[in-house]
Short mmCIF file of C-alpha atoms and ligand atoms in Angstrom, two decimals:
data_model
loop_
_atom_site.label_atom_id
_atom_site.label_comp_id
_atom_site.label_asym_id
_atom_site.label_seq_id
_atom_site.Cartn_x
_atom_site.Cartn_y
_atom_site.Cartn_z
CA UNK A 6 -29.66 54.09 -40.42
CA UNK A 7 -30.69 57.69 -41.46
CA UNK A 8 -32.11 60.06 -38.53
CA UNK A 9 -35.02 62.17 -39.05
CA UNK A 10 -34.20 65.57 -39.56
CA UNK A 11 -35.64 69.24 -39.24
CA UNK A 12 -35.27 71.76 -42.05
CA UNK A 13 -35.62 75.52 -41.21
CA UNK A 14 -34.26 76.80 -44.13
CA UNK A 15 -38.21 78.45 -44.80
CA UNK A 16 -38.78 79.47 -41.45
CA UNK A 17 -38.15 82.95 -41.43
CA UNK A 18 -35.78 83.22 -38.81
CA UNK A 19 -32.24 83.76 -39.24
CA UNK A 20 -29.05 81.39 -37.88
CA UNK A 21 -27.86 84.20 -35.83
CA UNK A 22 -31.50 84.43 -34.02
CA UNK A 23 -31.61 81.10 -33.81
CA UNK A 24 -27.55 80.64 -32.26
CA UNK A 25 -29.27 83.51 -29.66
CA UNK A 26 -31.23 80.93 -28.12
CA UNK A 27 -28.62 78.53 -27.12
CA UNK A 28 -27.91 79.60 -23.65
CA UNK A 29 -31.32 79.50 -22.76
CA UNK A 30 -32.17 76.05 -24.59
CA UNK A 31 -29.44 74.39 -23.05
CA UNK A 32 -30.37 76.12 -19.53
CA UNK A 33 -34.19 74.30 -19.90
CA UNK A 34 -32.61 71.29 -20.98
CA UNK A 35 -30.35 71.51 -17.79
CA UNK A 36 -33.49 71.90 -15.99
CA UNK A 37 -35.08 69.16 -17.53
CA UNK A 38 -31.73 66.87 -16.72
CA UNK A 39 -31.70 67.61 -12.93
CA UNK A 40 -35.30 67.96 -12.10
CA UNK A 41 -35.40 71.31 -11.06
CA UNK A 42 -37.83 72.76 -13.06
CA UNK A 43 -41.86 73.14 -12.63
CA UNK A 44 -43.68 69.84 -12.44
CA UNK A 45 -40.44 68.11 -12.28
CA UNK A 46 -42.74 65.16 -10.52
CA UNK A 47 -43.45 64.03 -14.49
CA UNK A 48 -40.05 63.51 -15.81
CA UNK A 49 -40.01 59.66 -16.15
CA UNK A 50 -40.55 60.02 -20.24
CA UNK A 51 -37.17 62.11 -20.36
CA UNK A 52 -34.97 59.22 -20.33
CA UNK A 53 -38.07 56.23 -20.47
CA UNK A 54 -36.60 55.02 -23.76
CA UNK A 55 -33.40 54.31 -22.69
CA UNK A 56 -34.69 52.36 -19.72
CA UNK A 57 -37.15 50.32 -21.48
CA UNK A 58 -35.74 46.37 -20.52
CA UNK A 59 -35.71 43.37 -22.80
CA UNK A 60 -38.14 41.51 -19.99
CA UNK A 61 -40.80 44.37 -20.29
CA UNK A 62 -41.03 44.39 -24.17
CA UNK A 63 -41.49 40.42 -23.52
CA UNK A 64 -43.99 40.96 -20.96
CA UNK A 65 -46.11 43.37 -22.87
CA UNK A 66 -45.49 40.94 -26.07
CA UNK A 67 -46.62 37.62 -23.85
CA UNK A 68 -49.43 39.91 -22.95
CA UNK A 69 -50.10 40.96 -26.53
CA UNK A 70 -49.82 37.51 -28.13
CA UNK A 71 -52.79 35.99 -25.54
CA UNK A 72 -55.13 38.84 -27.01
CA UNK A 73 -54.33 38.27 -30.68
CA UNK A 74 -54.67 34.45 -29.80
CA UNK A 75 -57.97 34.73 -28.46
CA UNK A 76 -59.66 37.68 -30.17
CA UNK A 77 -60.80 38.89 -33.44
CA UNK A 78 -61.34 42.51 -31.97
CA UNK A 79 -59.56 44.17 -29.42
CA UNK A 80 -61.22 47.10 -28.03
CA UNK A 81 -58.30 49.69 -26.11
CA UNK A 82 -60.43 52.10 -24.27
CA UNK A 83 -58.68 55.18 -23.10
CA UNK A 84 -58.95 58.88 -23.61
CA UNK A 85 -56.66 61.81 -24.11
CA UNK A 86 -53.10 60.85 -23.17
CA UNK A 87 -54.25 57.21 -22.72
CA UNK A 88 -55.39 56.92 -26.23
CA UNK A 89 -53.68 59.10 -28.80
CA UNK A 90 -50.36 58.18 -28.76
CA UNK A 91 -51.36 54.19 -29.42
CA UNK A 92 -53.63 55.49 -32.51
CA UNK A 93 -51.82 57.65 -33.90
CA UNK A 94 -49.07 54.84 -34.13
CA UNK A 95 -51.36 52.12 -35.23
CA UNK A 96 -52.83 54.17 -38.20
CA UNK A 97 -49.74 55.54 -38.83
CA UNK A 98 -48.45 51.88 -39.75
CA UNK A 99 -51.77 50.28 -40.62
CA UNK A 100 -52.98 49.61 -43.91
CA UNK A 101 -56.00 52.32 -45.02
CA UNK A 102 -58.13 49.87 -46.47
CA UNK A 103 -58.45 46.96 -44.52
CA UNK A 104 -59.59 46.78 -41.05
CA UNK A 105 -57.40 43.89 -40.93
CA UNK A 106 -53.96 45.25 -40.34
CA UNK A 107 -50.66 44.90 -41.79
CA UNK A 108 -50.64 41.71 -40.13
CA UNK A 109 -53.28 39.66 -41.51
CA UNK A 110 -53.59 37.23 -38.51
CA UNK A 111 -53.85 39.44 -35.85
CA UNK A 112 -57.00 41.00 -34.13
CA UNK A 113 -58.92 44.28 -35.37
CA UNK A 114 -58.50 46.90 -33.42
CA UNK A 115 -61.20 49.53 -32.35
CA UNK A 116 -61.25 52.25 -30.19
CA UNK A 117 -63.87 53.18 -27.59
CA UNK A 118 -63.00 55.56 -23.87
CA UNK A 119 -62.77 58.51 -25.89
CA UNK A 120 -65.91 60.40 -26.22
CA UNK A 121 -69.67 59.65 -24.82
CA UNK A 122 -71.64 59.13 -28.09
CA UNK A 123 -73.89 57.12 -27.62
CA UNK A 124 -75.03 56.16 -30.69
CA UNK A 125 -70.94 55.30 -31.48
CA UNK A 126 -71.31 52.85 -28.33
CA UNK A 127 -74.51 51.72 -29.32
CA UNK A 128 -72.51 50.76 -32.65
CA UNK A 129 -69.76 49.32 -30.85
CA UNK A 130 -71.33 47.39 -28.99
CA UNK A 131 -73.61 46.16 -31.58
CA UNK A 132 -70.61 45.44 -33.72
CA UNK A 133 -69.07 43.18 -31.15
CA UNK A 134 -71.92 40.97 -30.76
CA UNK A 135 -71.20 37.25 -31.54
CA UNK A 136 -67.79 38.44 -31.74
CA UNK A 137 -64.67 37.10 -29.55
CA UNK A 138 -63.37 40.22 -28.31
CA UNK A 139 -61.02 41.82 -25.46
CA UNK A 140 -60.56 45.01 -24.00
CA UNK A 141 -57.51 47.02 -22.77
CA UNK A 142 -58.63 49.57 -20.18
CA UNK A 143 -56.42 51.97 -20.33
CA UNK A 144 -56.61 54.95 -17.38
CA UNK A 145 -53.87 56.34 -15.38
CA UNK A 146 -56.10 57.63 -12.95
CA UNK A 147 -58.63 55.12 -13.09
CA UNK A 148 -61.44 57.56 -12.80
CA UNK A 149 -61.77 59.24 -16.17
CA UNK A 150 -65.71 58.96 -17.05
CA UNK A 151 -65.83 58.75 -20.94
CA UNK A 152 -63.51 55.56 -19.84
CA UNK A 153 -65.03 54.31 -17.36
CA UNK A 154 -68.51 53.93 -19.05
CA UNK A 155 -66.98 52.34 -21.95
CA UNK A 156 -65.50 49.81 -19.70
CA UNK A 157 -68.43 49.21 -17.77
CA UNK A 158 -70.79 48.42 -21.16
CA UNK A 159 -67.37 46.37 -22.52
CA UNK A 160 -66.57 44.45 -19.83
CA UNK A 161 -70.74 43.41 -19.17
CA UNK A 162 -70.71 42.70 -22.60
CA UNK A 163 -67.49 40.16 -22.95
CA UNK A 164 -68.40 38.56 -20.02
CA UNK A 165 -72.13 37.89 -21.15
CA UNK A 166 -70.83 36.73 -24.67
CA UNK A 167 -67.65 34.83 -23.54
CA UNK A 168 -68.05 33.59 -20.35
CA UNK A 169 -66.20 35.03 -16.93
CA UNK A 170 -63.48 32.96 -17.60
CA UNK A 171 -62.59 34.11 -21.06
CA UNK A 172 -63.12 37.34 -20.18
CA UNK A 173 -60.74 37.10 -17.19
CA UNK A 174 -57.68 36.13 -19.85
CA UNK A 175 -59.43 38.97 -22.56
CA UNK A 176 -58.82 42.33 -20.75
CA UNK A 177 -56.52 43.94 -19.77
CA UNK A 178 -56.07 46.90 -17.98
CA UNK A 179 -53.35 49.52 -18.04
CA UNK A 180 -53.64 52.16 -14.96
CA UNK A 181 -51.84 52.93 -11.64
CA UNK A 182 -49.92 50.73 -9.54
CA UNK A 183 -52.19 50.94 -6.21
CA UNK A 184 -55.04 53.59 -6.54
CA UNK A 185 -58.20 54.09 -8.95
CA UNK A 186 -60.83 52.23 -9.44
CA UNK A 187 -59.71 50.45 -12.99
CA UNK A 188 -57.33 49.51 -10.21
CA UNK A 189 -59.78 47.84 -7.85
CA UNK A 190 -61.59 46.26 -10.58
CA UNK A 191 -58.60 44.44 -12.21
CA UNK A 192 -57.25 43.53 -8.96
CA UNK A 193 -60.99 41.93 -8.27
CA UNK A 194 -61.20 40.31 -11.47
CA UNK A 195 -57.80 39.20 -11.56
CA UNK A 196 -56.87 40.55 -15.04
CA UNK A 197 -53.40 40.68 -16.55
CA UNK A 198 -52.54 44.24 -15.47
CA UNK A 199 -49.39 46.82 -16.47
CA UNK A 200 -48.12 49.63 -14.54
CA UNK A 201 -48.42 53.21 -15.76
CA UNK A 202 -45.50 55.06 -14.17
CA UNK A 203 -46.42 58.34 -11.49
CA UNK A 204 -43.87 59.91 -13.28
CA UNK A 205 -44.96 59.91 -16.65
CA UNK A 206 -48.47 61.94 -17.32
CA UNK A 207 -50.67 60.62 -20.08
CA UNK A 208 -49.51 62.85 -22.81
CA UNK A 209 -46.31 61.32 -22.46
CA UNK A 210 -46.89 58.31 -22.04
CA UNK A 211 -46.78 56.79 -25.50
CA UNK A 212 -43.75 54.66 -24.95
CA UNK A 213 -45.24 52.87 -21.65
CA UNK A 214 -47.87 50.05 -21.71
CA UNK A 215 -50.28 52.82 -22.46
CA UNK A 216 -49.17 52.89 -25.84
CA UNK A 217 -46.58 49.70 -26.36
CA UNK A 218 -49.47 47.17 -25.06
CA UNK A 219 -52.06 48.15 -28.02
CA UNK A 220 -49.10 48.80 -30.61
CA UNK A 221 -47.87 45.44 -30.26
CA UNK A 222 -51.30 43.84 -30.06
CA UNK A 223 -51.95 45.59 -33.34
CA UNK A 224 -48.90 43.13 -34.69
CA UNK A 225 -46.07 46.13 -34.95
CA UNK A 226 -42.85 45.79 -33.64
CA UNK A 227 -42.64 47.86 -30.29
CA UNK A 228 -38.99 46.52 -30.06
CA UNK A 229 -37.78 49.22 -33.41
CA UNK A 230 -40.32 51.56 -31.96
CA UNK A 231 -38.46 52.03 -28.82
CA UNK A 232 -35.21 51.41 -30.68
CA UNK A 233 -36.02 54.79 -32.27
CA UNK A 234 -37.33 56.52 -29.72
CA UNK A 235 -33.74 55.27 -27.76
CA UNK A 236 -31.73 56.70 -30.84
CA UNK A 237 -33.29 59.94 -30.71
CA UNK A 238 -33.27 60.27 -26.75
CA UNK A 239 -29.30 60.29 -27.69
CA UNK A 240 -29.33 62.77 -30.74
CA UNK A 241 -31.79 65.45 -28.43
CA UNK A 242 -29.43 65.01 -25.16
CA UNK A 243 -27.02 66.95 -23.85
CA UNK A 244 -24.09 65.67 -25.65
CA UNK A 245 -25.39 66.94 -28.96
CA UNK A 246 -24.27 70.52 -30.19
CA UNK A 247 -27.03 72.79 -29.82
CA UNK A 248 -27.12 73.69 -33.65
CA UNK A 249 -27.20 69.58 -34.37
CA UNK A 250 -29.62 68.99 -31.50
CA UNK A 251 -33.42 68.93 -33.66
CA UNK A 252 -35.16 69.45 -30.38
CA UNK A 253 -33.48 72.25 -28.95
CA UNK A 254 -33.81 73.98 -32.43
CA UNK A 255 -37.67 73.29 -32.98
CA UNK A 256 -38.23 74.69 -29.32
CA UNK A 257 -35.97 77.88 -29.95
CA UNK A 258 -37.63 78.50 -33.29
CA UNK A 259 -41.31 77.67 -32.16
CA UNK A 260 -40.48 80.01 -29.34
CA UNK A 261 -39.28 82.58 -31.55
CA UNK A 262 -41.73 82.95 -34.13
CA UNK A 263 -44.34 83.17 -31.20
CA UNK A 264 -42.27 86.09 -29.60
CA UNK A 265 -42.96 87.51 -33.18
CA UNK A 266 -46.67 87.46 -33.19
CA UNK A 267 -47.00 83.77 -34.60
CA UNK A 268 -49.67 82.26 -32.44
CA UNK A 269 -50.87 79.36 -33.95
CA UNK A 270 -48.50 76.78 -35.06
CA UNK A 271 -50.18 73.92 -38.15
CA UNK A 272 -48.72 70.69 -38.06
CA UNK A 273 -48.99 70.00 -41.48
CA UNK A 274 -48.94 66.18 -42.94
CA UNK A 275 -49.21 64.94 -46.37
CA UNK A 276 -50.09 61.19 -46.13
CA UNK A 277 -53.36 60.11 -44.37
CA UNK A 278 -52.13 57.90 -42.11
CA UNK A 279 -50.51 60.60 -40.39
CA UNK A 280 -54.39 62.07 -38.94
CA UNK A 281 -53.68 61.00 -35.44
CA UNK A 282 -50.27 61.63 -35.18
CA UNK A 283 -51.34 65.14 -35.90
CA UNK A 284 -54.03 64.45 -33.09
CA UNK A 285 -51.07 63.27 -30.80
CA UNK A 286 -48.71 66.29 -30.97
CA UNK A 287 -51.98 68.48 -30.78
CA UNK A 288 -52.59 67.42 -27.24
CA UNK A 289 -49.13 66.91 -26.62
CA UNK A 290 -48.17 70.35 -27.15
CA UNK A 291 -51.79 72.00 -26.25
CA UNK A 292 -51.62 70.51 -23.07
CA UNK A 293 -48.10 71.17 -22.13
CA UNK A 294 -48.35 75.19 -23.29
CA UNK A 295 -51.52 76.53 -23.09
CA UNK A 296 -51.72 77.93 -19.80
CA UNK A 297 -51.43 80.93 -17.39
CA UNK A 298 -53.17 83.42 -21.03
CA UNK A 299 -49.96 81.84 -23.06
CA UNK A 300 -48.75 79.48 -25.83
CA UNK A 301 -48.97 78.65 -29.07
CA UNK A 302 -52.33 77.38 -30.06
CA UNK A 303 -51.65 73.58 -32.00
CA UNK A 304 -53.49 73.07 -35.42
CA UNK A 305 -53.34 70.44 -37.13
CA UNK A 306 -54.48 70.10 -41.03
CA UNK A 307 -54.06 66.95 -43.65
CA UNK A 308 -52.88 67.84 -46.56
CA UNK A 309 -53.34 67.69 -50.00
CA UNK A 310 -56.87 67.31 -48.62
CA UNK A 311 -57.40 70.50 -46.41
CA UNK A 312 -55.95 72.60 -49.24
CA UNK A 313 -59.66 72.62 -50.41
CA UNK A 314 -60.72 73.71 -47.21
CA UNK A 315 -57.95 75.37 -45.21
CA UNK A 316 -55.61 76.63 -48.02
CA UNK A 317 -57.73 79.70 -48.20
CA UNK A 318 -57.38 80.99 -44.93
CA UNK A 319 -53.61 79.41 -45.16
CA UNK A 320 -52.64 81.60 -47.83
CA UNK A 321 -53.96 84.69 -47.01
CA UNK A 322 -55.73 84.83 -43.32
CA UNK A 323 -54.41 86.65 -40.67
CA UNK A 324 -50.77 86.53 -40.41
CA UNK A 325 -50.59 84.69 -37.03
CA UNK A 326 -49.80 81.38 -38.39
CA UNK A 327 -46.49 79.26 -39.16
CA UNK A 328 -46.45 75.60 -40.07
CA UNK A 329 -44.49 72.54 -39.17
CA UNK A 330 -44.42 69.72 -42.05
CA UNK A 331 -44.24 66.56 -41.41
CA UNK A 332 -42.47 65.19 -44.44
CA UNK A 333 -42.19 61.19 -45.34
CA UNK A 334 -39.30 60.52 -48.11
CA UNK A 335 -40.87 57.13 -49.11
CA UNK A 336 -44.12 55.34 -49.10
CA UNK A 337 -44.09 51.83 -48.24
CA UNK A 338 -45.72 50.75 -51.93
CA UNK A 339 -44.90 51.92 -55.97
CA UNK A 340 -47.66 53.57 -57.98
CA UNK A 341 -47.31 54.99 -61.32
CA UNK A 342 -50.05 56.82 -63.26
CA UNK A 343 -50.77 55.12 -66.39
CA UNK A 344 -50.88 56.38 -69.79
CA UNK A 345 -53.93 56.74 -72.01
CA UNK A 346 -54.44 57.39 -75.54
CA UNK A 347 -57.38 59.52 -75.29
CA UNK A 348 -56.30 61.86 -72.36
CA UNK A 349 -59.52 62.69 -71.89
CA UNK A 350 -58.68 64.15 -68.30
CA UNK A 351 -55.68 65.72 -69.90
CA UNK A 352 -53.60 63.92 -67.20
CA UNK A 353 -50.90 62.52 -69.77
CA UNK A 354 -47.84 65.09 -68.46
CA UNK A 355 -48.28 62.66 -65.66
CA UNK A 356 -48.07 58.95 -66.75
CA UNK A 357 -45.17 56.88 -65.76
CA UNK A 358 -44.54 59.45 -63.06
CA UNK A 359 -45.30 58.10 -59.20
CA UNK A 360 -47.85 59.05 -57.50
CA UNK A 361 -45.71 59.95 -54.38
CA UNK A 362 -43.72 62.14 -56.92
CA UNK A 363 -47.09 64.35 -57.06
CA UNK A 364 -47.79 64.10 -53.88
CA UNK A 365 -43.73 65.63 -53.41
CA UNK A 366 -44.38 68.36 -56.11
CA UNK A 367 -47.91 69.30 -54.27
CA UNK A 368 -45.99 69.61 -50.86
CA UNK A 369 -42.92 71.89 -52.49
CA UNK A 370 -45.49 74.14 -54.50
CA UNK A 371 -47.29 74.36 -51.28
CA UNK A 372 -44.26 75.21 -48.98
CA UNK A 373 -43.17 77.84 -51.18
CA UNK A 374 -46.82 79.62 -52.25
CA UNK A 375 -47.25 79.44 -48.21
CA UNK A 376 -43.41 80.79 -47.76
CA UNK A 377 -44.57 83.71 -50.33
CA UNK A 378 -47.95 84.10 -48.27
CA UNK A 379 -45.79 84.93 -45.04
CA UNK A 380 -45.73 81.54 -43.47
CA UNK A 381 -42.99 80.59 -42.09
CA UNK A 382 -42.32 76.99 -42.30
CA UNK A 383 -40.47 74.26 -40.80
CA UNK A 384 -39.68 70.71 -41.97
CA UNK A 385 -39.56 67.45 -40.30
CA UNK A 386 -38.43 64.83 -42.53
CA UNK A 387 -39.04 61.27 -42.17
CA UNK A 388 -37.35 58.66 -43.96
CA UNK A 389 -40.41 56.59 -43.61
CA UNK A 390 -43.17 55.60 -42.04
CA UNK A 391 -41.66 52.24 -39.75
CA UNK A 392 -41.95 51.80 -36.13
CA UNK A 393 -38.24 53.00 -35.81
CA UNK A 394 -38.82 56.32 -37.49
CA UNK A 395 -42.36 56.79 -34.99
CA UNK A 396 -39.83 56.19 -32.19
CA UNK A 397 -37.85 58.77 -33.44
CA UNK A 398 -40.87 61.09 -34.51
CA UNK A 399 -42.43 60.52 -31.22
CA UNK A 400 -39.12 61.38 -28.57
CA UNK A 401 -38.19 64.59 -30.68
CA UNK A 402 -41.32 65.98 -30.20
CA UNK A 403 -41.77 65.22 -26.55
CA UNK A 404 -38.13 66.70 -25.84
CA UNK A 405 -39.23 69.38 -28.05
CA UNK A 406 -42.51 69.73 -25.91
CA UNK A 407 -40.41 70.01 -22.78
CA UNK A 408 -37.40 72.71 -23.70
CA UNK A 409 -40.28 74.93 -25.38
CA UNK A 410 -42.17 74.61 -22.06
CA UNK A 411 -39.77 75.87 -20.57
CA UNK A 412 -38.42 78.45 -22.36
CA UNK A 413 -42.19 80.01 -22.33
CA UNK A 414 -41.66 79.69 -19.13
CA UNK A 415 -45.07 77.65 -18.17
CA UNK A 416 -45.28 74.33 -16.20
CA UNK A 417 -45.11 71.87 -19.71
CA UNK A 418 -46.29 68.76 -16.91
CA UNK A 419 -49.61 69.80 -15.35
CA UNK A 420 -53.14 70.36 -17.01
CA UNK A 421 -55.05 72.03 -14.44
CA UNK A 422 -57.62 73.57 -17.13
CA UNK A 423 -59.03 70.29 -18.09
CA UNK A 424 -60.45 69.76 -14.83
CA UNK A 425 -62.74 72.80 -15.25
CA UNK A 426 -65.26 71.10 -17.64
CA UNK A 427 -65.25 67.63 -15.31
CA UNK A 428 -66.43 70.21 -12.19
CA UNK A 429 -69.38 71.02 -14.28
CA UNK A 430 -70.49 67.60 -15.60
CA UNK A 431 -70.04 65.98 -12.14
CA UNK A 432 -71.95 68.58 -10.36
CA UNK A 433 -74.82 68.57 -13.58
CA UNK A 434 -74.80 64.77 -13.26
CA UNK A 435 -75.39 64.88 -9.97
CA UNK A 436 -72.28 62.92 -8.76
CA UNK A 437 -71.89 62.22 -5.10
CA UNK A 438 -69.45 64.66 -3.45
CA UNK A 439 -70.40 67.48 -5.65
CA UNK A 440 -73.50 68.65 -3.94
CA UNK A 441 -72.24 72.27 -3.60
CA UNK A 442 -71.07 73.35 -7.10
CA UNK A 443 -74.47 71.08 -8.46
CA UNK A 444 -76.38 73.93 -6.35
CA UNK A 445 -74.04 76.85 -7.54
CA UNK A 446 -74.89 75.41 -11.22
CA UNK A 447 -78.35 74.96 -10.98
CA UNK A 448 -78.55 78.49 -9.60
CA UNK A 449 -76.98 79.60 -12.91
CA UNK A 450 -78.71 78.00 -15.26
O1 PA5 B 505 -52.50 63.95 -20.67
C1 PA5 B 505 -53.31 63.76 -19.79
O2 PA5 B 505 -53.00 63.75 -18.60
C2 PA5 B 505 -54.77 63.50 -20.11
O3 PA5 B 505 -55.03 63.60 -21.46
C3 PA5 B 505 -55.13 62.11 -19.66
O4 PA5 B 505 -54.32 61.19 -20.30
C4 PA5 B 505 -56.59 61.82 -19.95
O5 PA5 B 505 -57.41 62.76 -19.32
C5 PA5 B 505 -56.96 60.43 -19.48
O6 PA5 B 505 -56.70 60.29 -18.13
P1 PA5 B 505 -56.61 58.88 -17.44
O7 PA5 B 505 -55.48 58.15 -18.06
O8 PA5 B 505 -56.41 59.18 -16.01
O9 PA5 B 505 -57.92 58.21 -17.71
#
């Protein structure tokens, strides 16, 4: 089996800069290794793959199978690090077409937690109606609002349409072991519950229930996912030669192209379903860096698409940019652009060529018009788009996340920013226990 692999031939640093950063990389991942770094609390993803066991994959399958008995829809409500890791894999692997996945039997998956629209949980919930459906409540604290209020509608609803009993065996919920009040209610209800580890924080949590429960409800095989993620835990440890080690280089070049005035780093992709992996890594690595006035601010663009959009600015916008591609060798399906005896569209120097073979040609005449535009750019390339290979995708760039957190020298495990905005809407809501900051807001509005 083939490894993906990073290519910084194009990204305008030089072997001997890179080969400068190997004391330091392997000092972080040292640091990393023995916990004696900052937030060293939230190291349970560093070796999580590894340590996955045969009875929790069948739990969280025995788990999965009762949903995609009993439901048509599943509805996994989470936000942030309890959402985006589970989409980004399920669209990654899904078909684009058909709300019915891959696998035609299984359940439709929708996703709700994440925002407070609510004309999009109007819609939801109107969509449900007279449907079977269940709900995994996803929330490591148990707390988070946007959550929470989808739950509350969700769980009123299945109850009302199926019946307290049906309901009981139709969520699920995915939070702490003791504390929070997803917690309380589970516990009350008696739903089927998992664990999400203290050590693991939600941006990292991909490869726990958080993420493994909906994947696997969704019909893909969480077994190869973590099978890749385990392969690559081994290729990004210790034992691997810094220059071999894909981790250690993407943080030491990251690093050093920021160092050089490159603040905003594009993750690049050039196949749809990659949208919320892009969404993934940008909260993955925005979370983890951008603190105390530093790191790299994570874009994110879908190409060939954005190139009508974003290409512009791309090509010849400030200088402040570099990109990382994500690049998938093969698509899953063959399709050739036929010939036609008029060529009206003048499209004939393409028949009998594949598609993906465009698609390839857009991506290298992009790299290097980007390359000549002063971007530097950095390759990540996929063999294809499988549950093993999102393993792999997945652990690279969360050891990645880590070293480069390091060497910036920030705390890559906290995310004390986000509670700023929560403050605000707590104390505007008029939450109990915020009486003080609702005065001190009211006084400045
Ligand atoms: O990475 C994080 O910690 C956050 O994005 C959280 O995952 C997000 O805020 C959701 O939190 P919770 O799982 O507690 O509902």
């Amino acid at each position: 089996m083939k490894n993906i692999c990073l290519n910084i031939d194009k990204a305008a640093v030089c072997k001997e800069t890179v080969a400068a950063y190997e004391a330091q990389v392997k000092a972080c991942m040292e640091t990393l290794e023995n916990g004696s770094g900052l937030g060293n609390d939230f190291l349970g993803w560093l070796h999580l793959p590894s340590s996955i066991t045969a009875e929790h994959l069948a739990d969280l399958k025995g788990a999965a199978q009762v949903l995609r008995e009993n439901c048509e829809v599943v509805v996994v409500a989470g936000i942030g690090g309890s959402y985006l890791g589970a989409r980004a894999v399920i669209e990654a692997l899904s078909n684009s077409f058909q709300w019915l996945k891959k696998e035609q039997n299984g359940p439709i998956i929708v996703f709700a937690g994440h925002n407070i629209g609510e004309d999009y949980l109007y819609e939801l919930t109107d969509y449900l109606k007279d449907k079977k459906f269940g709900v995994i409540n996803i929330s490591k604290s148990g707390t988070t609002t946007e959550t929470a209020l989808a739950f509350r509608l969700l769980k009123k609803q299945c109850e009302d349409q199926m019946g307290k009993e049906m309901a009981k065996k139709c969520i699920v919920a995915v939070t702490d072991a003791k504390k929070g009040a997803a917690r309380v209610t589970a516990d009350k209800e008696g739903y089927k519950t998992f664990i999400i580890p203290d050590n693991v924080g939600g941006r990292f949590s991909v490869l726990t229930p958080v993420g493994l429960l909906p994947i696997a409800v969704a019909g893909f095989d969480i077994e190869q996912l973590v099978a890749g993620a385990c392969d690559m835990e081994k290729v990004c440890g210790s034992e691997t030669p810094f220059c071999e080690n894909p981790a250690a280089i993407y943080a030491a070049v990251r690093n050093e192209l920021y160092k050089q005035g490159k603040k905003i780093e594009i993750l690049v992709n050039y196949n749809p379903k990659l949208h919320y992996m892009n969404e993934w890594w940008k909260q993955l690595y925005g979370e983890s860096e951008g603190k105390d006035g530093k790191g790299i601010y994570p874009s994110a663009v879908d190409f060939s698409t954005d190139l009508h959009s974003m290409g512009q600015w791309i090509q010849e916008g400030e200088r402040t940019i570099f990109e990382t591609v994500i690049s998938v060798e093969n698509p899953d399906n063959e399709l050739r652009v036929p010939s036609d005896e008029e060529n009206l569209d003048g499209l004939n120097f393409l028949a009998g060529k594949r598609v993906d073979e465009v698609n390839k040609m857009a991506e290298l005449g992009t790299q290097l018009a980007h390359v000549d535009g002063g971007v530097p750019n950095m390759r990540l390339i996929v063999p294809q788009l499988s549950e093993y290979y999102l393993g792999q995708v997945i652990y690279f760039f969360e050891k990645a996340c880590g070293i480069s957190g390091y060497l910036l020298e920030v705390n890559p495990f906290n995310q004390p920013g986000v509670e700023a905005y929560k403050k605000n809407m707590f104390a505007l809501l008029n939450k109990p226990g915020y009486e003080e900051e609702s005065k001190a807001i009211q006084a400045r509005l």
